[in-house]
Short mmCIF file of C-alpha atoms in Angstrom, two decimals:
data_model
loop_
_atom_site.label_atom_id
_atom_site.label_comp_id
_atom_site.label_asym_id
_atom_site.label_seq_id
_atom_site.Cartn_x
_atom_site.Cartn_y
_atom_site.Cartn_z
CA UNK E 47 5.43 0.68 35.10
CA UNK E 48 4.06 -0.88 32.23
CA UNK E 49 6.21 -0.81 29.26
CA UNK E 50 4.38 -0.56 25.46
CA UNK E 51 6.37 -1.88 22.75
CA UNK E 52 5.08 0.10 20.13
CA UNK E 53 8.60 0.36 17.57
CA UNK E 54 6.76 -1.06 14.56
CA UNK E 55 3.58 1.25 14.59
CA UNK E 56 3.97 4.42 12.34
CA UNK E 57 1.18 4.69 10.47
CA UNK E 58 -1.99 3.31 9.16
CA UNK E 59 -4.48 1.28 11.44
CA UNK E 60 -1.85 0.37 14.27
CA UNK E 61 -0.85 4.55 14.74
CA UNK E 62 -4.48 5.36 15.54
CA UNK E 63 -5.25 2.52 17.96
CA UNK E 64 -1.45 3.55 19.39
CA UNK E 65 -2.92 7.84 19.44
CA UNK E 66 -6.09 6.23 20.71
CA UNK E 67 -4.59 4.35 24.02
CA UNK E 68 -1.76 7.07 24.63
CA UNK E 69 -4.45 9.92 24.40
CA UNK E 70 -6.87 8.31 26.38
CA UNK E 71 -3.63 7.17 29.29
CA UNK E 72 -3.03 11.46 29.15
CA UNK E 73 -7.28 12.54 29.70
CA UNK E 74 -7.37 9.72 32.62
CA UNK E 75 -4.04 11.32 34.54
CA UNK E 76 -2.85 7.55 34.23
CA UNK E 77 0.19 8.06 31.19
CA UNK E 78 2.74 7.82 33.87
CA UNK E 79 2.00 4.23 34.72
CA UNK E 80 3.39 3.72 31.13
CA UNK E 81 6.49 4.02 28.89
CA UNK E 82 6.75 3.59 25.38
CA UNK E 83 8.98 2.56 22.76
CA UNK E 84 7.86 4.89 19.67
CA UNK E 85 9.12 4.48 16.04
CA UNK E 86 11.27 6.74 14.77
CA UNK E 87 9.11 6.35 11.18
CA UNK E 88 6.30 8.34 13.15
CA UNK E 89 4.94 11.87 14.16
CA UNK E 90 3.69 12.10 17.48
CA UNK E 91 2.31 15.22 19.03
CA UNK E 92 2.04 14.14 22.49
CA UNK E 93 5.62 13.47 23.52
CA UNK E 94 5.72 16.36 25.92
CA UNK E 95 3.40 14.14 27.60
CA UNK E 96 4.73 11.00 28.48
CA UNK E 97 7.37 9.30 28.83
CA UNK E 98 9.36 7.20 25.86
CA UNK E 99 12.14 6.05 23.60
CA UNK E 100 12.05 7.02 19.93
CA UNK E 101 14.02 3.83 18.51
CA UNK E 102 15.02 3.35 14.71
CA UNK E 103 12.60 0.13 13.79
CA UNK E 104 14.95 -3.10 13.72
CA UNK E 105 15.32 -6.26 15.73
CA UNK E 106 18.88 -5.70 16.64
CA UNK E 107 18.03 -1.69 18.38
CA UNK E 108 14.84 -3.86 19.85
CA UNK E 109 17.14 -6.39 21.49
CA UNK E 110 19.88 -3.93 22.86
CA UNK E 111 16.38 -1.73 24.72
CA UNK E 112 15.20 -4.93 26.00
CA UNK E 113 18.91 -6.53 27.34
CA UNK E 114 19.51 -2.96 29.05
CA UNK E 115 15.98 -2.56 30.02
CA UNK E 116 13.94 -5.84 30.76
CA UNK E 117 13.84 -5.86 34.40
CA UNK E 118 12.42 -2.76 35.56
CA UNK E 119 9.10 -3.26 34.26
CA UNK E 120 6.12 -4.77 36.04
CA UNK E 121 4.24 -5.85 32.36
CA UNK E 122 4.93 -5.22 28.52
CA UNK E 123 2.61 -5.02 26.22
CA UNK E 124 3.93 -5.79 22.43
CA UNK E 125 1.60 -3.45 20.03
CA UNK E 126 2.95 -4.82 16.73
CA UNK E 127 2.91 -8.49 16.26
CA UNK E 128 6.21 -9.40 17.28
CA UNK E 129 6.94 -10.65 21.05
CA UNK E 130 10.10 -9.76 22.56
CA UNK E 131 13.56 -10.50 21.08
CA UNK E 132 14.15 -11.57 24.77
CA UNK E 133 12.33 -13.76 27.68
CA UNK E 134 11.61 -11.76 30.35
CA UNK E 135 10.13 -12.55 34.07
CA UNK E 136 7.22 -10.75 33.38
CA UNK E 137 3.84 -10.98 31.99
CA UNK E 138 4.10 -10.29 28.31
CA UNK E 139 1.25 -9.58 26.09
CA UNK E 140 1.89 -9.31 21.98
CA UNK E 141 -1.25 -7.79 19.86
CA UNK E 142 -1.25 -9.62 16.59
CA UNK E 143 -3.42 -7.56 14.41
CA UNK E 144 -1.41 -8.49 10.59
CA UNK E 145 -2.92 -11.23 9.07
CA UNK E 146 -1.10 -10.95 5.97
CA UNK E 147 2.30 -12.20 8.46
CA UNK E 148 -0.30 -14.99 9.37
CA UNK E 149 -1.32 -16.36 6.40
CA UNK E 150 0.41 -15.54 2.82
CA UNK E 151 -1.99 -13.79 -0.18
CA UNK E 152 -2.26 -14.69 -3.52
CA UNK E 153 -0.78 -12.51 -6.29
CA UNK E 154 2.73 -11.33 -3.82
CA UNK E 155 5.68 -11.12 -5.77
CA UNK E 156 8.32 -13.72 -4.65
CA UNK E 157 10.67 -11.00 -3.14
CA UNK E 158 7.25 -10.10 -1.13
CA UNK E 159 6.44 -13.67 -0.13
CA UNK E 160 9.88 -14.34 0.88
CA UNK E 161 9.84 -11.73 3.28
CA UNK E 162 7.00 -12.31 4.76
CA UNK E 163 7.67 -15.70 5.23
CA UNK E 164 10.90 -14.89 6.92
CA UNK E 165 9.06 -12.23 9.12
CA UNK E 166 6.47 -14.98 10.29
CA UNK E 167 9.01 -17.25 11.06
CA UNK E 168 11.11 -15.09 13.20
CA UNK E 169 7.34 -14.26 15.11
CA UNK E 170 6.82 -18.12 15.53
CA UNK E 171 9.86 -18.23 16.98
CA UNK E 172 9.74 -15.41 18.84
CA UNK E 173 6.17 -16.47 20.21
CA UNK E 174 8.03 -18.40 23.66
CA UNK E 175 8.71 -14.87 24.57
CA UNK E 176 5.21 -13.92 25.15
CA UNK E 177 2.42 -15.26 27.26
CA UNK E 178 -0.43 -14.41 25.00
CA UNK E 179 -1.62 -13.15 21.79
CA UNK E 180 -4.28 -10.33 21.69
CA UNK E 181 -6.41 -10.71 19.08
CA UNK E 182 -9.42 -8.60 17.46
CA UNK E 183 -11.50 -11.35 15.93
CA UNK E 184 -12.20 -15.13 15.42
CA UNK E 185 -10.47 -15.18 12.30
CA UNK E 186 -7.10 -13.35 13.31
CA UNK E 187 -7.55 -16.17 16.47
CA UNK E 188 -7.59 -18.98 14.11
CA UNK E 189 -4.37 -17.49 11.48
CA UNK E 190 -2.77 -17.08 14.95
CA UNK E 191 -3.68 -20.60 16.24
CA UNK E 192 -2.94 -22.00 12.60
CA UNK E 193 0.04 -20.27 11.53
CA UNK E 194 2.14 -18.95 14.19
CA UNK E 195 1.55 -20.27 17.57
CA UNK E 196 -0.88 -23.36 18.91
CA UNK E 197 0.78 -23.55 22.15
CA UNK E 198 0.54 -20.07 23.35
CA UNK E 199 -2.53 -18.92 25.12
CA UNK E 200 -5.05 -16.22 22.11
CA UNK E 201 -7.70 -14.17 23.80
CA UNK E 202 -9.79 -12.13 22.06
CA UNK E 203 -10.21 -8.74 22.34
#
């Protein structure tokens, strides 16, 4: 079973791709070859469907699911930027999507900046925990490449 690590994705951009995938797992009869971790932030009509744990968004609720959880799945896929809190002895794939964690704007208030410089810091180091980053474009490949991780394998998707 393939596990998607989907505990950042509520709404916005991410929570469609996330409908997209799960809805399209349900109309090919193949949702049972995953399990998700959902958000508790989000509203998602299709629970009756598959199988999941709703988890309040934090690092610390992140860690305890993957410590307790970590060896009975064959792959995980990371849908929100950040790898694992934990190496585990499987294939790990992390979609970085956020370029704003990549690569700081202009015009953030310092409060803003500082978080976001803490978040992409705990990513970079975070980044040994995952085999690749899945990308969407060129330019997310390079903010990727440039600003969080050189060493780990980017594809683009």
């Amino acid at each position: 079973m393939i596990l998607v690590d989907s505990i950042y994705i509520n709404d916005s951009g991410g929570k469609v791709l996330l409908d997209y995938f799960i809805n399209t797992a349900i109309k090919k009869k193949i949702e049972n070859k995953f399990y998700f971790i959902l958000d508790s932030r989000g509203n998602f009509d299709y629970l009756d469907k598959i199988k999941y744990e709703i988890i309040k968004p934090s690092e610390v609720n992140r860690f305890l699911f993957y410590k307790k959880n970590k060896n009975i799945f064959s792959r995980i896929f990371c849908f929100g930027n950040v790898p694992p809190p934990i190496k585990c002895n499987v294939q790990v794939h992390t979609y970085f999507h956020n370029v704003l964690l990549a690569k700081l704007s202009k015009g953030l208030t310092f409060k803003s900046k500082l978080l976001k410089l803490v978040k992409r810091h705990y990513i970079i180091l975070m980044s040994k925990n995952t085999d690749s980053f899945l990308v969407q474009s060129d330019y997310v490949k390079k903010m990727v490449a440039d600003n969080i991780s050189s060493k780990t394998n980017i594809e683009l998707y």
